[in-house]
Amino acid sequence: MISSNIPYQELRYFSKIIKAYLEDSNQIKGLYHRYPRLENFGDQIAEKSQQHDLQETRQVLVEALGKQYRNVYDADAALQNIQLLKDDKTFTVVTGHQLNLFTGPLYFLYKIISTINLCKALKTEYPEYNFVPVYWMATEDHDFDEIKFFNFGNRKLVYERESAGAVGRLDTDGLENINEQLQILLGASRFSEELSNLFSQSYTADNLAIATRNLAHELFKQDGLVIIDADDPQLKSLAIPYFKKELIDQSSFEAVNETLKNWNDGFEVQVNPREINLFYLNDSGRYRIIKKDEKFFLDGIDKIFSEKEILNELEEHPDRFSPNVIMRPLYQEIILPNLCYIGGGGEIAYWLELKNYFEGQHIPFPILLLRNSALLINAKQLEKLESLNVDVADLFKKDHELNEQIIRQVSEIEIDFEQQKEFLKKQFKELHAVAQDTDPSFLGAVGAQERKQIKGLEHLEKRLLKAQKRKWNDHLERVAVIKNELFPNDSLQERQANFSYFYKDMGPELIDILKKSLDPLDPRFTVIEL
């Protein structure tokens, strides 16, 4: 099944800070707590066990999850794991994702499978403890445009509707139209009926949060995946002291900015904190809270709180306060007995800004693990690449780099003039010595002539390469067709394709292959032959 593994450091799709993190580089050691190695989880368990009020938190968590799972069908494995969360020897591994329509991009599966597989590895390493995989639904996000579609091959299925407020609270009216379009695209494929039923049974729910839970549960119910909706009054009540600090002291703004003052100039800052990193949330919208002149304003609407009023609102209605990207990680770690967060490159990058903030709040900073990334390729595509003398790893290059490499490989004539350039440099080195010994004023002229000759060779090399590209155009186009199939829009397949495009022919076997192929602790990109 595994065709090859490629180190992330060799691929252009991963940022400098993520590559530095994967190398456990001294450049960023101060930005994380423990590196994701199995042997480091023992200390993480010991530290998390000492978190203040964790045992009381477990009781509230189990009660809230029990209510959320009240109407979930065939949930024995998940319910068993929920009950295990009462035990002080049970810990979680968490991944999070938006409520993308029909899971959205493929990496939704990779995140969850990374989480499930890490729990299994931890149970083997630490058998005296229990480890529960958790999918944290981003139900409070308000950017509907990011989640309202998924791609099926080269078709984009879009759920067009008006939206406001948290996406998890949106009803599912009109989604039957998307299922009708999906059925047409699925045609008579082997698992078309199963996929259509999966869509309809999931999205007949009252809102997108419940629908997404139904969908993820159906795909991973045998693995005991616990799916959490943190837009919950009981769970929010656990965070009241921390939300209060945020409103009064702007604690996250100060801590994160302190980290960013010493940020390496070579690394991009993923997110910048606001002075208050909480929203005010109701059914009509999600509004940024702004403090000015001892008053609290809601951005976009005519609503003002005094300090006393907003703190009373927090105590009475904690569900009306919603953490943004800076504060959500802390909220997660407050309410879960969590050891590790598994996320994509962008997520890990913003978590790396938060360690100082966590320390100030006296909450253990979790281990951070980059989710698995993979490319799915079929035997026919591999066969074509082999006939064209192209490795899968070559397809990760930019188009012009790949084309140049191919031309140099297939051309019957030598295009590389490096040998001639070296010969010229040697000759001019001797001329430099002659000029130095006779008349140093000639050194500039010799240098200019050397540059002219080298530039001439480079020009000839480019013209020859261009001519060979015209000659081998058919060969290049055949490679381009396969690359476009595997890297749509010059992007990683996992960021474009939806699981249904592969599931329609493979069914549950697709999930099984991914579980067997993805090792969450292997810091390499996985190429999987289907």
XYZ file of C-alpha atoms in Angstrom:
530
model
C 0.000 0.000 0.000
C 2.765 2.468 0.888
C 4.529 3.368 -2.320
C 7.093 5.683 -0.700
C 7.781 8.143 2.108
C 9.286 11.571 1.511
C 10.716 13.787 4.301
C 8.637 16.937 4.721
C 11.844 19.002 4.645
C 12.256 18.105 0.960
C 8.832 19.411 -0.043
C 7.982 23.007 -0.923
C 4.493 22.818 0.577
C 5.690 23.053 4.194
C 6.749 26.297 5.870
C 10.134 27.112 7.365
C 8.824 27.090 10.921
C 7.227 23.654 10.487
C 10.418 22.252 9.014
C 12.352 23.713 11.947
C 9.879 22.129 14.365
C 10.184 18.729 12.703
C 13.951 18.973 13.073
C 13.567 19.810 16.783
C 15.664 22.853 15.939
C 17.268 25.076 18.574
C 15.780 28.029 16.645
C 12.330 27.378 18.116
C 12.919 25.208 21.203
C 11.456 27.884 23.446
C 8.146 27.790 21.568
C 7.083 24.272 22.554
C 7.159 22.120 25.639
C 7.892 18.523 24.699
C 8.749 17.104 21.305
C 6.336 14.421 20.003
C 8.234 11.245 20.847
C 6.569 8.311 22.594
C 9.010 8.472 25.494
C 8.006 12.094 26.223
C 4.364 11.279 26.869
C 5.108 9.827 30.302
C 6.180 13.244 31.601
C 3.221 14.870 29.840
C 0.843 12.480 31.616
C 2.428 13.267 34.983
C 2.172 17.023 34.415
C -1.394 16.969 33.101
C -2.464 14.863 36.083
C -1.535 17.784 38.353
C -3.738 20.316 36.559
C -5.926 22.235 39.006
C -9.538 21.009 39.274
C -9.034 18.378 36.572
C -11.038 15.722 38.402
C -14.019 18.048 38.861
C -13.711 19.062 35.216
C -13.903 15.415 34.138
C -17.337 15.064 35.735
C -18.724 18.085 33.898
C -17.127 16.934 30.635
C -18.648 13.448 30.830
C -22.079 14.847 31.644
C -21.967 17.332 28.756
C -20.757 14.706 26.270
C -23.448 12.301 27.451
C -26.080 14.881 26.521
C -24.453 15.533 23.147
C -24.477 11.796 22.361
C -28.048 11.224 23.548
C -29.420 10.656 20.033
C -26.308 9.263 18.321
C -26.949 5.824 16.838
C -24.653 2.822 17.341
C -22.297 4.717 19.656
C -21.210 1.978 22.082
C -17.458 2.491 21.528
C -17.687 6.284 21.850
C -19.927 6.082 24.934
C -17.507 3.654 26.557
C -14.669 6.121 25.958
C -16.768 8.978 27.328
C -17.277 7.053 30.569
C -13.544 6.332 30.717
C -12.947 10.082 30.862
C -14.093 10.019 34.494
C -11.009 7.956 35.331
C -7.882 9.892 36.290
C -5.858 7.395 34.257
C -7.636 8.377 31.031
C -6.296 11.078 28.733
C -7.158 12.439 25.330
C -5.436 13.150 22.032
C -7.245 15.900 20.124
C -7.549 17.095 16.574
C -9.836 19.868 15.389
C -11.473 20.801 12.137
C -14.106 23.047 10.624
C -17.586 21.804 9.734
C -16.708 21.467 6.058
C -19.509 20.138 3.895
C -19.244 16.324 3.620
C -15.854 16.498 5.433
C -14.374 18.933 2.887
C -10.769 18.133 1.894
C -9.156 14.718 2.337
C -6.961 15.793 5.210
C -10.042 15.735 7.446
C -9.619 11.956 7.395
C -5.853 12.162 7.893
C -6.266 14.317 11.014
C -8.677 11.936 12.663
C -6.773 8.806 11.670
C -3.540 10.336 12.993
C -5.357 10.879 16.290
C -6.775 7.348 16.440
C -3.450 5.751 15.543
C -1.523 7.785 18.118
C -3.936 6.648 20.835
C -3.246 3.041 19.852
C 0.519 3.620 19.956
C 0.245 5.272 23.375
C -1.804 2.384 24.758
C 0.918 -0.033 23.674
C 3.633 2.132 25.257
C 1.684 2.999 28.437
C -0.776 0.103 28.978
C -1.735 1.248 32.476
C -3.470 4.334 30.998
C -6.377 4.865 28.613
C -6.204 7.160 25.596
C -9.290 8.583 23.903
C -9.230 10.103 20.385
C -11.200 13.360 20.230
C -12.405 15.374 17.259
C -13.080 18.988 18.311
C -15.645 20.475 15.946
C -15.108 24.142 15.151
C -18.803 24.850 15.623
C -18.294 28.465 16.687
C -16.496 29.602 13.541
C -18.484 32.171 11.607
C -16.813 32.053 8.181
C -19.434 30.054 6.282
C -17.737 30.619 2.903
C -14.816 28.438 4.014
C -16.983 25.395 4.717
C -19.915 25.545 2.299
C -18.468 23.404 -0.494
C -16.506 20.299 -1.403
C -14.809 19.162 -4.596
C -15.726 15.980 -6.436
C -13.128 15.502 -9.140
C -13.142 18.735 -11.107
C -16.643 19.680 -9.928
C -17.360 21.971 -6.994
C -20.571 21.373 -5.044
C -21.618 24.540 -3.186
C -24.262 24.997 -0.500
C -25.628 28.459 -1.276
C -27.581 30.124 1.540
C -27.602 33.087 3.883
C -25.643 32.656 7.106
C -24.937 34.536 10.314
C -23.292 33.664 13.589
C -21.726 30.335 14.470
C -21.849 27.866 11.597
C -22.639 24.985 13.934
C -26.006 26.553 14.735
C -27.100 26.843 11.085
C -29.972 24.633 10.005
C -29.539 22.194 7.120
C -32.377 23.393 4.892
C -31.560 23.019 1.213
C -28.827 20.408 1.514
C -30.952 17.832 -0.275
C -30.066 19.739 -3.457
C -26.370 18.994 -2.877
C -27.160 15.311 -2.423
C -29.024 15.272 -5.743
C -25.972 16.734 -7.489
C -23.734 14.213 -5.733
C -25.901 11.301 -6.858
C -25.529 12.382 -10.485
C -21.748 12.593 -10.170
C -21.519 9.233 -8.396
C -23.402 7.545 -11.218
C -23.369 3.764 -11.008
C -20.181 3.509 -8.965
C -19.944 0.593 -6.552
C -20.588 2.553 -3.350
C -22.740 5.351 -4.761
C -25.834 4.351 -2.793
C -23.879 4.090 0.461
C -22.392 7.561 -0.023
C -25.729 9.113 -0.919
C -27.331 7.535 2.152
C -24.430 8.721 4.319
C -24.994 12.268 3.117
C -28.771 12.243 3.557
C -28.726 10.518 6.967
C -26.095 12.960 8.258
C -27.602 16.174 6.932
C -31.213 15.596 7.948
C -30.067 16.765 11.397
C -31.306 20.031 12.896
C -28.044 21.914 12.425
C -24.566 21.614 10.930
C -22.952 20.701 14.253
C -25.162 17.643 14.720
C -24.873 16.768 11.036
C -21.070 16.832 11.164
C -21.071 14.707 14.306
C -23.321 12.169 12.586
C -21.027 12.045 9.564
C -17.730 11.736 11.450
C -19.269 9.212 13.839
C -20.476 6.998 11.011
C -16.992 6.942 9.454
C -15.149 6.249 12.731
C -17.682 4.749 15.149
C -15.704 1.510 15.528
C -12.683 3.462 16.772
C -14.391 5.070 19.746
C -13.825 8.567 18.364
C -15.366 11.121 20.718
C -16.717 14.160 18.898
C -17.086 17.291 20.972
C -19.110 20.437 20.400
C -17.580 23.017 22.742
C -20.381 25.496 22.018
C -21.993 24.175 25.183
C -23.125 26.092 28.321
C -21.796 23.445 30.716
C -18.383 23.363 29.103
C -18.199 27.139 28.792
C -18.906 27.423 32.510
C -15.564 25.714 33.185
C -13.792 28.557 31.373
C -15.498 31.465 33.157
C -12.424 32.379 35.315
C -10.196 32.443 32.223
C -12.699 34.386 30.113
C -12.969 36.889 32.969
C -9.177 37.373 33.002
C -9.292 37.943 29.273
C -11.947 40.624 29.549
C -10.336 42.466 32.468
C -6.606 41.950 31.946
C -6.265 41.168 28.210
C -3.965 38.370 29.351
C -3.561 36.594 25.999
C -2.687 39.833 24.165
C 0.162 40.593 26.541
C 1.557 37.047 26.615
C 1.442 36.379 22.871
C 2.908 39.764 22.005
C 5.773 39.045 24.393
C 6.469 35.873 22.397
C 6.235 37.698 19.075
C 8.775 40.313 20.181
C 11.455 37.631 19.956
C 10.023 35.917 16.861
C 12.581 34.704 14.349
C 12.506 37.023 11.325
C 12.721 34.013 9.016
C 9.405 32.617 10.265
C 6.017 33.941 9.268
C 3.708 34.974 12.100
C 0.553 32.889 11.710
C -1.866 35.040 13.740
C -1.655 38.330 15.612
C -3.594 38.677 18.882
C -6.316 41.215 19.447
C -6.553 43.120 22.707
C -9.510 40.895 23.670
C -9.559 37.469 22.041
C -13.191 36.698 22.756
C -16.308 37.136 20.648
C -19.833 37.743 21.848
C -22.018 35.064 20.292
C -25.744 34.865 19.663
C -27.963 33.464 16.936
C -27.698 36.617 14.839
C -23.912 36.886 14.788
C -20.475 36.569 16.362
C -19.164 39.971 17.384
C -15.691 41.057 18.405
C -15.533 42.516 21.920
C -13.688 45.851 22.112
C -12.778 47.602 25.353
C -12.589 51.395 25.332
C -12.831 53.882 28.195
C -13.819 51.133 30.655
C -16.745 50.141 28.416
C -17.146 47.009 26.304
C -18.464 47.441 22.763
C -19.617 44.806 20.270
C -18.132 45.433 16.837
C -20.857 45.830 14.249
C -23.887 46.346 16.482
C -25.109 49.012 18.880
C -24.505 47.227 22.174
C -22.416 48.490 25.112
C -21.629 46.831 28.450
C -20.117 48.274 31.587
C -17.520 46.068 33.261
C -20.044 44.910 35.846
C -22.640 44.179 33.165
C -20.349 42.121 30.965
C -19.077 40.082 33.919
C -22.650 39.394 34.984
C -23.420 38.362 31.415
C -20.459 35.980 31.507
C -21.587 34.396 34.787
C -25.200 33.996 33.679
C -24.639 33.143 29.998
C -21.121 31.751 29.429
C -22.324 30.221 26.147
C -22.545 33.766 24.747
C -18.755 34.116 24.905
C -16.727 32.486 22.173
C -12.907 32.224 22.073
C -11.106 33.156 18.879
C -8.107 31.371 17.343
C -5.751 32.667 20.065
C -7.876 31.665 23.045
C -9.595 28.533 21.726
C -6.542 26.301 22.418
C -6.562 27.327 26.079
C -10.297 26.615 26.328
C -9.657 23.173 24.868
C -6.933 22.360 27.370
C -9.025 23.646 30.286
C -11.896 21.258 29.655
C -10.058 18.156 28.384
C -7.511 15.863 30.062
C -5.449 16.314 26.935
C -1.862 15.339 26.151
C -1.396 16.188 22.489
C -2.901 18.339 19.763
C -2.645 17.071 16.181
C -3.001 19.685 13.459
C -1.867 20.886 10.081
C 1.073 23.168 9.448
C -0.901 26.386 9.894
C -2.411 25.174 13.162
C 0.896 24.057 14.634
C 2.371 27.424 13.631
C -0.173 29.390 15.684
C 0.074 26.972 18.620
C 3.792 27.781 18.682
C 2.849 31.362 19.595
C 0.960 30.296 22.713
C 3.313 28.565 25.158
C 4.016 31.737 27.134
C 0.273 32.394 27.426
C -0.385 28.871 28.750
C 2.351 29.203 31.345
C 0.823 32.428 32.609
C -2.537 30.679 33.021
C -0.946 27.650 34.752
C -2.336 25.194 32.206
C 0.045 22.501 30.848
C 1.027 23.152 27.244
C 0.249 20.041 25.150
C 2.592 18.147 22.903
C 2.134 19.328 19.311
C 2.127 16.848 16.453
C 1.933 17.575 12.735
C -0.842 15.494 11.203
C -0.079 12.920 8.566
C -0.038 14.080 4.958
C -0.546 11.702 2.077
C -0.998 11.345 -1.667
C -3.367 8.686 -2.996
C -2.290 7.226 -6.308
C -3.625 4.274 -8.270
C -1.698 1.557 -10.076
C -2.503 2.974 -13.517
C -1.062 6.370 -12.592
C 2.069 4.760 -11.176
C 2.489 2.710 -14.343
C 2.240 5.817 -16.509
C 4.830 7.637 -14.402
C 7.188 4.688 -14.663
C 6.837 4.609 -18.450
C 7.693 8.319 -18.514
C 10.702 7.766 -16.210
C 9.276 10.124 -13.548
C 9.259 9.409 -9.811
C 6.300 10.433 -7.665
C 8.661 12.628 -5.633
C 9.454 14.601 -8.803
C 5.823 15.759 -9.061
C 6.185 17.878 -5.925
C 8.444 20.256 -7.868
C 7.236 23.414 -9.572
C 6.249 22.916 -13.207
C 9.271 24.659 -14.706
C 11.652 22.713 -12.461
C 10.010 19.409 -13.341
C 10.004 20.158 -17.071
C 13.673 21.113 -17.031
C 14.565 17.921 -15.169
C 12.605 15.800 -17.641
C 14.190 17.435 -20.682
C 17.675 16.909 -19.290
C 16.805 13.243 -18.737
C 15.235 12.459 -22.122
C 17.263 14.678 -24.442
C 19.686 12.832 -26.750
C 22.105 15.732 -26.552
C 23.929 17.151 -23.564
C 22.184 20.315 -22.356
C 24.233 20.881 -19.237
C 27.134 23.223 -20.064
C 28.594 23.044 -16.573
C 31.741 21.335 -17.841
C 32.321 24.100 -20.379
C 31.733 26.760 -17.729
C 34.297 25.179 -15.454
C 36.781 25.012 -18.329
C 36.253 28.734 -19.029
C 36.683 29.605 -15.366
C 39.958 27.703 -15.292
C 41.216 29.545 -18.386
C 40.270 32.930 -16.979
C 41.872 32.080 -13.675
C 45.145 31.781 -15.581
C 44.423 35.079 -17.403
C 43.801 36.776 -14.062
C 47.231 35.619 -12.912
C 48.875 36.896 -16.115
C 47.144 40.287 -15.778
C 48.169 40.573 -12.142
C 51.812 39.907 -13.027
C 51.920 42.230 -16.039
C 49.459 45.067 -15.605
C 46.861 44.912 -12.768
C 44.768 47.540 -14.578
C 43.716 44.757 -16.996
C 42.047 42.758 -14.176
C 38.729 44.551 -14.652
C 38.706 43.859 -18.381
C 39.534 40.192 -17.823
C 36.740 39.879 -15.267
C 34.238 41.534 -17.604
C 35.199 39.198 -20.419
C 34.805 36.188 -18.134
C 31.303 37.243 -17.134
C 30.396 37.828 -20.787
C 31.592 34.376 -21.840
C 29.807 32.616 -18.962
C 26.621 34.545 -19.664
C 26.873 33.573 -23.328
C 27.069 29.901 -22.427
C 24.089 30.235 -20.094
C 22.099 31.906 -22.897
C 22.957 29.085 -25.299
C 21.986 26.542 -22.655
C 18.567 28.172 -22.210
C 17.956 28.310 -25.971
C 18.889 24.675 -26.337
C 16.630 23.720 -23.426
C 13.754 25.669 -24.985
C 14.256 23.929 -28.318
C 14.283 20.520 -26.635
C 11.068 21.380 -24.775
C 9.383 21.970 -28.145
C 10.690 18.649 -29.403
C 9.551 16.743 -26.317
C 6.305 18.653 -25.861
C 4.127 15.533 -26.089
C 6.169 13.847 -23.358
C 5.854 16.896 -21.103
C 2.110 17.122 -21.667
C 1.620 13.485 -20.667
C 3.462 14.166 -17.414
C 1.411 17.331 -16.887
C -1.856 15.399 -17.204
C -0.857 13.023 -14.400
C 0.481 15.846 -12.252
C -2.772 17.771 -12.609
C -4.692 14.678 -11.538
C -2.563 14.239 -8.423
C -1.854 17.911 -7.657
C -5.011 19.786 -8.719
C -4.453 23.534 -9.014
C -0.773 22.902 -8.216
C -1.865 22.130 -4.662
C -1.581 19.045 -2.506
C -4.308 16.545 -3.340
C -5.328 16.391 0.329
C -6.303 20.067 0.231
C -8.504 19.760 -2.852
C -10.066 16.308 -3.185
C -12.960 14.955 -1.125
C -12.930 11.415 0.283
C -16.093 10.521 -1.680
C -14.186 10.564 -4.984
C -12.161 7.558 -3.773
C -14.772 6.011 -1.496
C -17.227 5.589 -4.384
C -15.083 2.748 -5.770
C -13.438 1.434 -2.590
C -15.934 1.938 0.211
C -14.760 1.243 3.791
C -11.544 -0.294 2.434
C -10.310 3.265 1.854
C -10.480 4.032 5.581
C -8.808 0.720 6.435
C -5.922 1.392 4.037
C -5.393 4.844 5.516
C -5.353 3.477 9.059
C -2.744 0.895 8.111
C -0.607 3.343 6.118
C -0.455 6.446 8.318
C 2.018 6.503 11.202
C 1.488 9.722 13.205
C 5.035 9.660 14.594
C 6.725 9.294 11.203
C 7.708 12.824 10.061
C 7.444 12.005 6.375
C 4.906 12.493 3.619
C 3.247 9.192 2.691
C 2.493 8.103 -0.883
C -0.220 5.440 -0.808
C -0.989 3.158 -3.733
C -4.662 2.222 -3.893
